[in-house]
Coordinates of C-alpha atoms and ligand atoms in Angstrom, one line a residue:
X1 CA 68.5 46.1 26.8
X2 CA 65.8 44.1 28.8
X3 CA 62.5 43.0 27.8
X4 CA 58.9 43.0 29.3
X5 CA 55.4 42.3 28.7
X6 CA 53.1 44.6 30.5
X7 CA 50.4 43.0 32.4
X8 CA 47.0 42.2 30.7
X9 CA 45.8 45.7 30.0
X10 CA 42.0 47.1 28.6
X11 CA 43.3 49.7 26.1
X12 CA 46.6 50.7 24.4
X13 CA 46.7 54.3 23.5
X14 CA 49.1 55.3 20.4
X15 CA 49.9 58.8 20.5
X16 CA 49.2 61.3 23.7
X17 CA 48.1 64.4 22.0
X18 CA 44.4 65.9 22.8
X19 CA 42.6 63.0 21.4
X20 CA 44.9 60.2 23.1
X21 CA 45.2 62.0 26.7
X22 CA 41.7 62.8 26.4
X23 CA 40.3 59.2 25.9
X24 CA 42.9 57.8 28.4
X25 CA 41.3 60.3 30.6
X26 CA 38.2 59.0 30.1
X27 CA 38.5 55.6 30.3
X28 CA 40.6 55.4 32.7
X29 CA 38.0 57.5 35.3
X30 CA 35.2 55.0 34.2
X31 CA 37.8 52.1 35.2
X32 CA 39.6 50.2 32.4
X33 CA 42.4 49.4 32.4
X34 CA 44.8 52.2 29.9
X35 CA 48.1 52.9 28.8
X36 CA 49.1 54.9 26.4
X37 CA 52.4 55.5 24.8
X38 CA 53.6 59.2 23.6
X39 CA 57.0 59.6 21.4
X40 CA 57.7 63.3 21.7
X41 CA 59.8 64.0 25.5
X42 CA 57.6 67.4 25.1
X43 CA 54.5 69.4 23.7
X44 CA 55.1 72.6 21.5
X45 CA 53.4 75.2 19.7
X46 CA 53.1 73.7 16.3
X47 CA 50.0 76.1 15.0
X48 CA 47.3 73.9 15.6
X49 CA 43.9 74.0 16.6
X50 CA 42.9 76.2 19.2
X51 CA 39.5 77.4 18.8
X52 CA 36.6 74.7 19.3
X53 CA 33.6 75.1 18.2
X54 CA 30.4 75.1 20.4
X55 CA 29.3 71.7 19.3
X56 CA 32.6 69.9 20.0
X57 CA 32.6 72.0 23.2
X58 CA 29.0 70.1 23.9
X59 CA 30.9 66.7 23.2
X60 CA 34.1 67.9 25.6
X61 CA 30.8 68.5 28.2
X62 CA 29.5 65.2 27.5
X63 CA 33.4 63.7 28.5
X64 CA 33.6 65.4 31.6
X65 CA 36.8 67.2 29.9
X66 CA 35.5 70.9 29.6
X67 CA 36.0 71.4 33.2
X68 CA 39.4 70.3 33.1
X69 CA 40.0 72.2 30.1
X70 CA 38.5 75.5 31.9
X71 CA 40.0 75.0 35.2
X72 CA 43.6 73.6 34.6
X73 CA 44.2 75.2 30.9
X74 CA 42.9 78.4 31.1
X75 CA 40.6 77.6 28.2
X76 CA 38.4 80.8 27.7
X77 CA 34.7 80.6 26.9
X78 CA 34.2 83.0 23.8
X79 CA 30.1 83.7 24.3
X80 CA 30.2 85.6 20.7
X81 CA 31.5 85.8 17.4
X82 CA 31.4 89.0 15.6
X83 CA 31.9 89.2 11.8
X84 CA 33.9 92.6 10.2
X85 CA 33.2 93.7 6.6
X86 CA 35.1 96.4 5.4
X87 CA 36.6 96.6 8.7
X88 CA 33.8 97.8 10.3
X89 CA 32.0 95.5 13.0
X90 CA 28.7 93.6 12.5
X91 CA 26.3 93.4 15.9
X92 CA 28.2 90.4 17.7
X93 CA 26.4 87.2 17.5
X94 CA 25.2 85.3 20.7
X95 CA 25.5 81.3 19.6
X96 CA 23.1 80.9 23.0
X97 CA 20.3 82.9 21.3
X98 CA 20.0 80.7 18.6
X99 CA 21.2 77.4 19.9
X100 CA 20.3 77.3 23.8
X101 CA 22.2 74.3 24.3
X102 CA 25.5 75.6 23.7
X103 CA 27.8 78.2 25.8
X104 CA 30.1 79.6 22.6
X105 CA 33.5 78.5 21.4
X106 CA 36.7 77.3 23.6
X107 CA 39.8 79.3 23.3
X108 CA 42.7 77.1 24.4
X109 CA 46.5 76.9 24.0
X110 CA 47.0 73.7 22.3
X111 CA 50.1 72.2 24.1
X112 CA 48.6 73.6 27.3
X113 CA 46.0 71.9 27.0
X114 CA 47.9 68.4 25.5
X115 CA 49.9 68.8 28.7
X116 CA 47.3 69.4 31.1
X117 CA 45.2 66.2 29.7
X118 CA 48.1 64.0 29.8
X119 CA 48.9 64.9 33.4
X120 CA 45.2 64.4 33.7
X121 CA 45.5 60.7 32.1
X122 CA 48.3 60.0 34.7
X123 CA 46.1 61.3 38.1
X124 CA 43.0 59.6 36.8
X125 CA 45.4 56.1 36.7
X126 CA 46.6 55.2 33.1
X127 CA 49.9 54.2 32.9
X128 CA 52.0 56.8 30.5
X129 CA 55.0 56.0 28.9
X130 CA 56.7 59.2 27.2
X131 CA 59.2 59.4 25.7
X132 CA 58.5 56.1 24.1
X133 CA 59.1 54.3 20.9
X134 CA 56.8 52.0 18.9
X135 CA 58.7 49.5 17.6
X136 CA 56.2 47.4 15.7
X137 CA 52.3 46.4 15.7
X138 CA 51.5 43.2 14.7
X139 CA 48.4 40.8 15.0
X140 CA 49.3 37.6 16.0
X141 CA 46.1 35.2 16.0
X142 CA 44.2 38.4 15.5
X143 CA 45.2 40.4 18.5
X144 CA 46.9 43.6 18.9
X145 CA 50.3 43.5 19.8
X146 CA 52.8 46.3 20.2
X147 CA 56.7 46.3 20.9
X148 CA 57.5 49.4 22.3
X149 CA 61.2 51.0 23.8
X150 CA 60.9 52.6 26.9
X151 CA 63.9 53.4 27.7
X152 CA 66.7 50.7 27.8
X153 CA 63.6 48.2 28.2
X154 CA 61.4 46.7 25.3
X155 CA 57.8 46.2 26.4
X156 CA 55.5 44.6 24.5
X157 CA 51.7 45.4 25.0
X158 CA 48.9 42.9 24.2
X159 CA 45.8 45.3 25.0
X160 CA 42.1 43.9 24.8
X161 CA 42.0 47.1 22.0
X162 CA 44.6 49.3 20.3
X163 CA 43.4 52.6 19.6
X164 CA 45.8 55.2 17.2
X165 CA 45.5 58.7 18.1
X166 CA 49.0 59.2 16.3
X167 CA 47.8 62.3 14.4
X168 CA 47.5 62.4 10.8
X169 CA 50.9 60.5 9.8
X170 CA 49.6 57.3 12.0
X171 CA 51.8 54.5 12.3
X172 CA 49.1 52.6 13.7
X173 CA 47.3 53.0 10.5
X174 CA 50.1 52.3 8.6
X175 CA 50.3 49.0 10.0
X176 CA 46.4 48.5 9.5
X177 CA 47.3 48.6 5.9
X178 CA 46.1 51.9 5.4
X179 CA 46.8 55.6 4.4
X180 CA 46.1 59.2 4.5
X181 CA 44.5 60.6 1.3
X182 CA 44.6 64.0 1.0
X183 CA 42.3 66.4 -1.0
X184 CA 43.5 69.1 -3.4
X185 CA 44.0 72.2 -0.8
X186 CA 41.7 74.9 -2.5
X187 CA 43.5 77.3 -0.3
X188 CA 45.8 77.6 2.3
X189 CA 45.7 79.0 6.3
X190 CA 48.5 80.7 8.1
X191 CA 48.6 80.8 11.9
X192 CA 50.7 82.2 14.6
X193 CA 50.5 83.7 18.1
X194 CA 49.9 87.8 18.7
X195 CA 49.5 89.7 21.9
X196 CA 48.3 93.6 22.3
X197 CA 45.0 93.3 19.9
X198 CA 42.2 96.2 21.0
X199 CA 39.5 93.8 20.5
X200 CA 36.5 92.5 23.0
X201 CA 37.8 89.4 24.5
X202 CA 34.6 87.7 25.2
X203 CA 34.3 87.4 21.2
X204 CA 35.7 85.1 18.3
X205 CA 36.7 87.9 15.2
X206 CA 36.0 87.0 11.7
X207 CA 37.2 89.6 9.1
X208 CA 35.7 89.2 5.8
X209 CA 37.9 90.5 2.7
X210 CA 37.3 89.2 -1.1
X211 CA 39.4 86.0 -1.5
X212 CA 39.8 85.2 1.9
X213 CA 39.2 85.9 6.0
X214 CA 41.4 86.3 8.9
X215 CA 40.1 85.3 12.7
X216 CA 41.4 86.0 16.0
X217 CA 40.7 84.3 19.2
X218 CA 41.7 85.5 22.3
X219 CA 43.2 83.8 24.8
X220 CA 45.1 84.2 28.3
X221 CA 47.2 86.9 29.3
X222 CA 46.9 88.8 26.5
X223 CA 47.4 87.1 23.9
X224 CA 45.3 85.5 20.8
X225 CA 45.8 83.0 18.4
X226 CA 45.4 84.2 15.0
X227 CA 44.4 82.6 11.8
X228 CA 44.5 84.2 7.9
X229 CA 42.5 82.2 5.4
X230 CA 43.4 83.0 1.8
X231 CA 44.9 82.1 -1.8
X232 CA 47.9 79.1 -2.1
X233 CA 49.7 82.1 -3.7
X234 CA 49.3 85.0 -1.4
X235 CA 50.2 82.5 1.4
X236 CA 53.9 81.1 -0.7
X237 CA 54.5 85.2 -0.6
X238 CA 53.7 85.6 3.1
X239 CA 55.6 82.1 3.4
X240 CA 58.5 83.0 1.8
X241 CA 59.2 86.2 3.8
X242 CA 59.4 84.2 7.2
X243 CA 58.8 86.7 9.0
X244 CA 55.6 87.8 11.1
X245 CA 55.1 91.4 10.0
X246 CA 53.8 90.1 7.1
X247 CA 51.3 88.2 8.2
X248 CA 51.0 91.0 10.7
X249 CA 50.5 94.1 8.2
X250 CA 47.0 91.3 6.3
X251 CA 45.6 91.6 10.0
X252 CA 46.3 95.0 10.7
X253 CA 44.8 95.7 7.0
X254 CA 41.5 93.8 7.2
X255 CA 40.3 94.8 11.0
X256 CA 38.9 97.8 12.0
X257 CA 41.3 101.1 12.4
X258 CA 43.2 100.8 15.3
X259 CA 42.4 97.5 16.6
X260 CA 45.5 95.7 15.6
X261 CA 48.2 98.6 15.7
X262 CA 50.2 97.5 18.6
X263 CA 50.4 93.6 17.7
X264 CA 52.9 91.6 18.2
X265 CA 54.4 88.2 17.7
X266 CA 54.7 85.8 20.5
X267 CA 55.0 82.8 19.1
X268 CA 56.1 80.7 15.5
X269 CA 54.3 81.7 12.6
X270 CA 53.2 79.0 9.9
X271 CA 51.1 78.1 6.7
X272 CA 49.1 75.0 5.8
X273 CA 47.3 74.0 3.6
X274 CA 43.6 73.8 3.7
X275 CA 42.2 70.1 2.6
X276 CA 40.6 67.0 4.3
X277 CA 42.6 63.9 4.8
X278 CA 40.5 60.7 4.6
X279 CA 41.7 57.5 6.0
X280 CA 41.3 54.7 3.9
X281 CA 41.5 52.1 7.3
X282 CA 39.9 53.2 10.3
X283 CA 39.6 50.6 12.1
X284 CA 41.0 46.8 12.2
X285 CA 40.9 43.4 14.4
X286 CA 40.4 44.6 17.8
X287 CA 41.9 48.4 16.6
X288 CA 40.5 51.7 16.2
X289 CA 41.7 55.0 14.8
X290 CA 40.2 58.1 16.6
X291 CA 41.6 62.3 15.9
X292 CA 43.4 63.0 12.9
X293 CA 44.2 59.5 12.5
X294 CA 41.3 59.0 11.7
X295 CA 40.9 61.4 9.1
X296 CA 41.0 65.5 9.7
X297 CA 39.4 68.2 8.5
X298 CA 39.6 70.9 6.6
X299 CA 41.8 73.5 8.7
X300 CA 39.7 76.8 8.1
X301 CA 36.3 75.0 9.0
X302 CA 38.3 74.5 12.3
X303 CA 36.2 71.0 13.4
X304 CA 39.2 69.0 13.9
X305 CA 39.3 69.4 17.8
X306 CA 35.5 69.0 17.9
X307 CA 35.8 65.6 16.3
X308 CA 38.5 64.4 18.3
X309 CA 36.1 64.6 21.3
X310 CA 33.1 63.7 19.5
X311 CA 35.5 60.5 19.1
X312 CA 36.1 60.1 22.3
X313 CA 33.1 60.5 23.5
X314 CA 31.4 57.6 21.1
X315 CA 34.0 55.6 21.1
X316 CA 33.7 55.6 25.6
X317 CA 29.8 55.2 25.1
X318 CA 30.7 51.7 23.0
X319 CA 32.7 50.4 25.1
X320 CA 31.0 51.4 27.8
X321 CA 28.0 49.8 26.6
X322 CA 29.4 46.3 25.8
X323 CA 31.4 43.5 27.3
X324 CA 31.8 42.0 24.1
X325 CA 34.5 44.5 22.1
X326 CA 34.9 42.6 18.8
X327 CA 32.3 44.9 17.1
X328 CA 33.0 48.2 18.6
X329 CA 35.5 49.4 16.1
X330 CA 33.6 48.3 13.0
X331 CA 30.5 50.2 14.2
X332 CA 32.8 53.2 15.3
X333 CA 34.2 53.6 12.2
X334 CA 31.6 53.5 10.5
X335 CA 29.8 56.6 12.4
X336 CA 32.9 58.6 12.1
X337 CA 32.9 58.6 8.6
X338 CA 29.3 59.3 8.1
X339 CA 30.0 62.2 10.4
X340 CA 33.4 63.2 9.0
X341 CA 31.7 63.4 5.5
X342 CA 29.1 65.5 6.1
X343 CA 31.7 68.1 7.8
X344 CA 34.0 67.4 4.3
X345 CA 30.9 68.1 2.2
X346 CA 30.3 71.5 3.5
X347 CA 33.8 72.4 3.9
X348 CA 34.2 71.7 0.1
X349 CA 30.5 73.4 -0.4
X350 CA 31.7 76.9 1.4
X351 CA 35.4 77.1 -0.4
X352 CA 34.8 78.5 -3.3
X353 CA 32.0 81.2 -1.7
X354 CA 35.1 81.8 0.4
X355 CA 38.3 82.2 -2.4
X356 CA 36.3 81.6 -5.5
X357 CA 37.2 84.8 -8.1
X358 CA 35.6 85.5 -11.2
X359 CA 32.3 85.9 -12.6
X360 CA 30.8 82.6 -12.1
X361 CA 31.6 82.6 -8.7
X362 CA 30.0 86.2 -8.2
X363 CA 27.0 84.3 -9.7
X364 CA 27.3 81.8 -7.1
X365 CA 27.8 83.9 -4.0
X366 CA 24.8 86.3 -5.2
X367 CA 22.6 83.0 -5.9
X368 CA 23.8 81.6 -2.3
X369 CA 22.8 85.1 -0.9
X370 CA 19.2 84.7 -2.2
X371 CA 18.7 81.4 -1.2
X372 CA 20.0 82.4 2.4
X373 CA 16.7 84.7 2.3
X374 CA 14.6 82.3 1.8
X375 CA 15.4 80.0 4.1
X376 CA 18.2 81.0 6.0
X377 CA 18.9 77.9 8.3
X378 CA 20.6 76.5 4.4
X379 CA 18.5 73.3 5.1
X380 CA 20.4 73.3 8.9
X381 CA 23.9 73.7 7.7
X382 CA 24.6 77.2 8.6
X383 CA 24.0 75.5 12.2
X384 CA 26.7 73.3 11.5
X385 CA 29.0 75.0 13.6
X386 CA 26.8 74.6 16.6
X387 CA 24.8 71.4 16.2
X388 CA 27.7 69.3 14.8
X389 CA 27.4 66.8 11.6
X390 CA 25.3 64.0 13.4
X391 CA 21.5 65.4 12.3
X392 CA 22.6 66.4 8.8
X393 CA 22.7 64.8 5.5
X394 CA 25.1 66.0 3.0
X395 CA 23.7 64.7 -0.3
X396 CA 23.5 66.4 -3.8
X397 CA 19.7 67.7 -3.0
X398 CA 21.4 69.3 -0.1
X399 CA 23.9 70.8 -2.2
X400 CA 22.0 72.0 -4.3
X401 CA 19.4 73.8 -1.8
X402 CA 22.9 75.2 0.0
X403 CA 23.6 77.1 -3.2
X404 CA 20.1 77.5 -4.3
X405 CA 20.6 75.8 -7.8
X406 CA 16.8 74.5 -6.4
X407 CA 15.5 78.2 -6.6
Ligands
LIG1 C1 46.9 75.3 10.9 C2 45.8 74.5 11.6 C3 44.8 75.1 12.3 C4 43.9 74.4 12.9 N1 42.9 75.0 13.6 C5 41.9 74.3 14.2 C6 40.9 75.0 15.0 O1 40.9 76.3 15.0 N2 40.0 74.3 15.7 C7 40.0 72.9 15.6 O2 39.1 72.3 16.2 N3 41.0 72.2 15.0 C8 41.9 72.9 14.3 N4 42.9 72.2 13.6 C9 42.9 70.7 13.7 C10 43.5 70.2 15.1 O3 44.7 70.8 15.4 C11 43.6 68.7 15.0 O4 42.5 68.1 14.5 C12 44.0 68.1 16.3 O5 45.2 68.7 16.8 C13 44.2 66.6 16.2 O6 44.6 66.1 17.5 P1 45.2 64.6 17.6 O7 45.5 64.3 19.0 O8 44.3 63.7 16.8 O9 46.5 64.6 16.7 P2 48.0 65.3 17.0 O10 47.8 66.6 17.7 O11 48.7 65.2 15.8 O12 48.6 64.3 18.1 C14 49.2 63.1 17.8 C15 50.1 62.7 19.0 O13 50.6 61.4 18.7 C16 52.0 61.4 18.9 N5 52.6 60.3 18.0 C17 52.6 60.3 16.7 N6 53.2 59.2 16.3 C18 53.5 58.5 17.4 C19 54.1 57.2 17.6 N7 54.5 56.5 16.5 N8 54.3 56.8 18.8 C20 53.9 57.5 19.9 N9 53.3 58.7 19.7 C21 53.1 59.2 18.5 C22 52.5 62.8 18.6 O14 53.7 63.1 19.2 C23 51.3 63.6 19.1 O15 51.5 64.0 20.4 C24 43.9 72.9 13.0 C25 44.9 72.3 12.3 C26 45.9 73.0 11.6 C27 47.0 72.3 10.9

């Protein structure tokens, strides 16, 4: 085995996924210096995010990604979203009318589009080394350093900044000294990947049912990525049966007649639980966290991708901004979790609305409903999904006027 230090480089990605390939993207069009290591030899469906939401399709706008996204992913602009109770369809909701500024939600195939941003990383000039093996990160006299195996070679990298985008087990933040906490899950979602639905494909579907909702997004060729929102039991039955059909039969039973009767499964099929993971470390001497790293959200609020490039997008503006690095992180990190805890507080606001049971929680939905008439923008967080966590404040009074305890 040889060794090898890589020339003097601006940033050292851990972790090519969408947040990683996306900021190496990014930084390395505006110039710097990047290279960013990625352990797996190759992407795969793993039930992951695949719908973004119009806000973090503003901040993938703001990166200069949505075109790529759009053009070399097939990622499919979804104008509407239309809500079914009762399996019958509510008049489809245009996000434009209310929110001018925003074109709908993004419909992407995950790996496609992990692939298709790391061969974007590569063309726009960062140097990519995948497979590749972190070996250790350590900081001696306060700087970043990482040992990595490429290889039969061991390279060690000494960037100006080491950034973790290595998802939310992160072995960078593990070596910051920090760790993943993880919420209670209140409930759990089930994924997988369905072709042959009868539904509009210029729409996200929501179908409302008492304890729980199912969504589908359609995508290319066909086919759609469907999600089913519901109880941590009903989800260890549909688990245990490992099988699609049952997951299949939940879908087929909340849309509309007919819409779902020739479905079928193209893909793995998967539950997860739905909680936030907060990072205790998210950032360190000359080291940043960005993505589920960082901390992720709640699954069924479905911000995660959103965040990742609302990271990369503030994280590019800092350093962009400065010569002088030393205080990026701190003041990144900081703004992340502001923003990731006002998307945490509403998630854990909406949850039991969503799979609450029982009386008190009847008395909470029909108390939410008439707050709702009275001032239905819920203080702006029913906007959340289209204007993002930056302009909101997600304190008790809040709360409290979200499930009009203030009428
Ligand atoms: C069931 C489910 C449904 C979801 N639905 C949505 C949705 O509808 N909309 C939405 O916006 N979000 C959704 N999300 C969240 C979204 O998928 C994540 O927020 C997003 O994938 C995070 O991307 P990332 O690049 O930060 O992390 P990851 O996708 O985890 O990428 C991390 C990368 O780092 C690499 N890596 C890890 N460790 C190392 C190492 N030591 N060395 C080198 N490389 C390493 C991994 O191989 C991987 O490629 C969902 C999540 C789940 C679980």
């Amino acid at each position: 085995m040889s060794t090898s230090i890589d020339l003097p480089i601006d940033v050292a990605i851990i972790g090519g996924g969408i947040a990683g390939s996306g900021l190496a993207t990014v930084l390395a069009r505006a110039g710097f210096g990047v290279t960013m290591i990625e352990r797996s030899p190759a992407f795969r469906d793993r039930i992951r995010g695949e719908s973004i939401h119009p806000w973090g399709v503003r901040e993938m706008d703001a990166t200069g990604l949505l075109d790529v996204a759009v053009k070399r992913a097939d990622a499919r602009i979804l104008p509407f979203w239309t809500k079914y109770q009762d399996r019958e369809a509510g008049e489809p909701y245009r996000w434009s009318d209310d929110f001018p500024d925003t074109i709908g939600e993004l419909s992407v195939q995950h790996p496609r589009l992990q692939d298709t941003l790391l061969a974007e990383a590569r063309d726009a000039g960062a140097k990519v080394h995948r497979p590749a093996n972190v070996l250790g990160i350590s900081w001696p006299d306060g700087r970043p350093e990482v040992g990595v195996a490429i290889g039969d070679t061991v390279t060690t990298l000494r960037p100006r900044l080491l950034v973790g985008a290595d998802g939310v087990h992160s072995l960078t933040r593990k070596a910051l000294g920090g760790e993943g906490v993880t919420d209670v899950p209140h409930h759990a979602i089930g994924g997988a990947m369905l072709r042959g639905f009868d539904l509009p494909d210029d729409s996200a579907h929501q179908a409302l049912f008492d304890d729980g909702f199912a969504m589908v997004f359609p995508q290319m060729c066909g086919t759609s990525r469907a999600y089913y929102v519901c109880p941590n039991l009903e989800a260890e039955t549909l688990r245990l049966s490992d099988q699609p059909q049952g997951l299949m039969a939940r879908l087929q039973a909340v849309l509309p007649d007919g819409t779902a009767s020739n479905i079928e499964s193209v893909g793995p099929i998967g539950f997860f639980p739905n909680s936030e993971t907060l990072a205790s470390v998210v950032h360190g001497p000359h080291s940043v966290l960005i993505g589920d790293a960082a901390g992720s959200n709640d699954p069924s609020q479905g911000h995660g991708l959103s965040l990742v490039f609302r990271d990369i997008r503030d994280l590019t503006d800092r350093l962009r901004e400065t010569c002088d690095w030393s205080m990026v992180p701190q003041a990144f990190a900081d703004a992340r979790a502001r923003d990731h805890g006002v998307l945490r507080a509403h998630a854990q606001w909406v949850a039991p609305l969503v799979v609450g049971a029982g009386l008190e929680i009847e008395r909470l939905r029909e108390q939410v409903a008439r707050a709702r008439e009275q001032d239905p923008s819920a203080g702006g967080f029913a906007g959340i999904f289209a204007t993002g966590p930056e302009s909101l404040v997600a304190d008790e009074s809040a709360r409290q006027l979200f499930h009009g305890e203030d009428l």
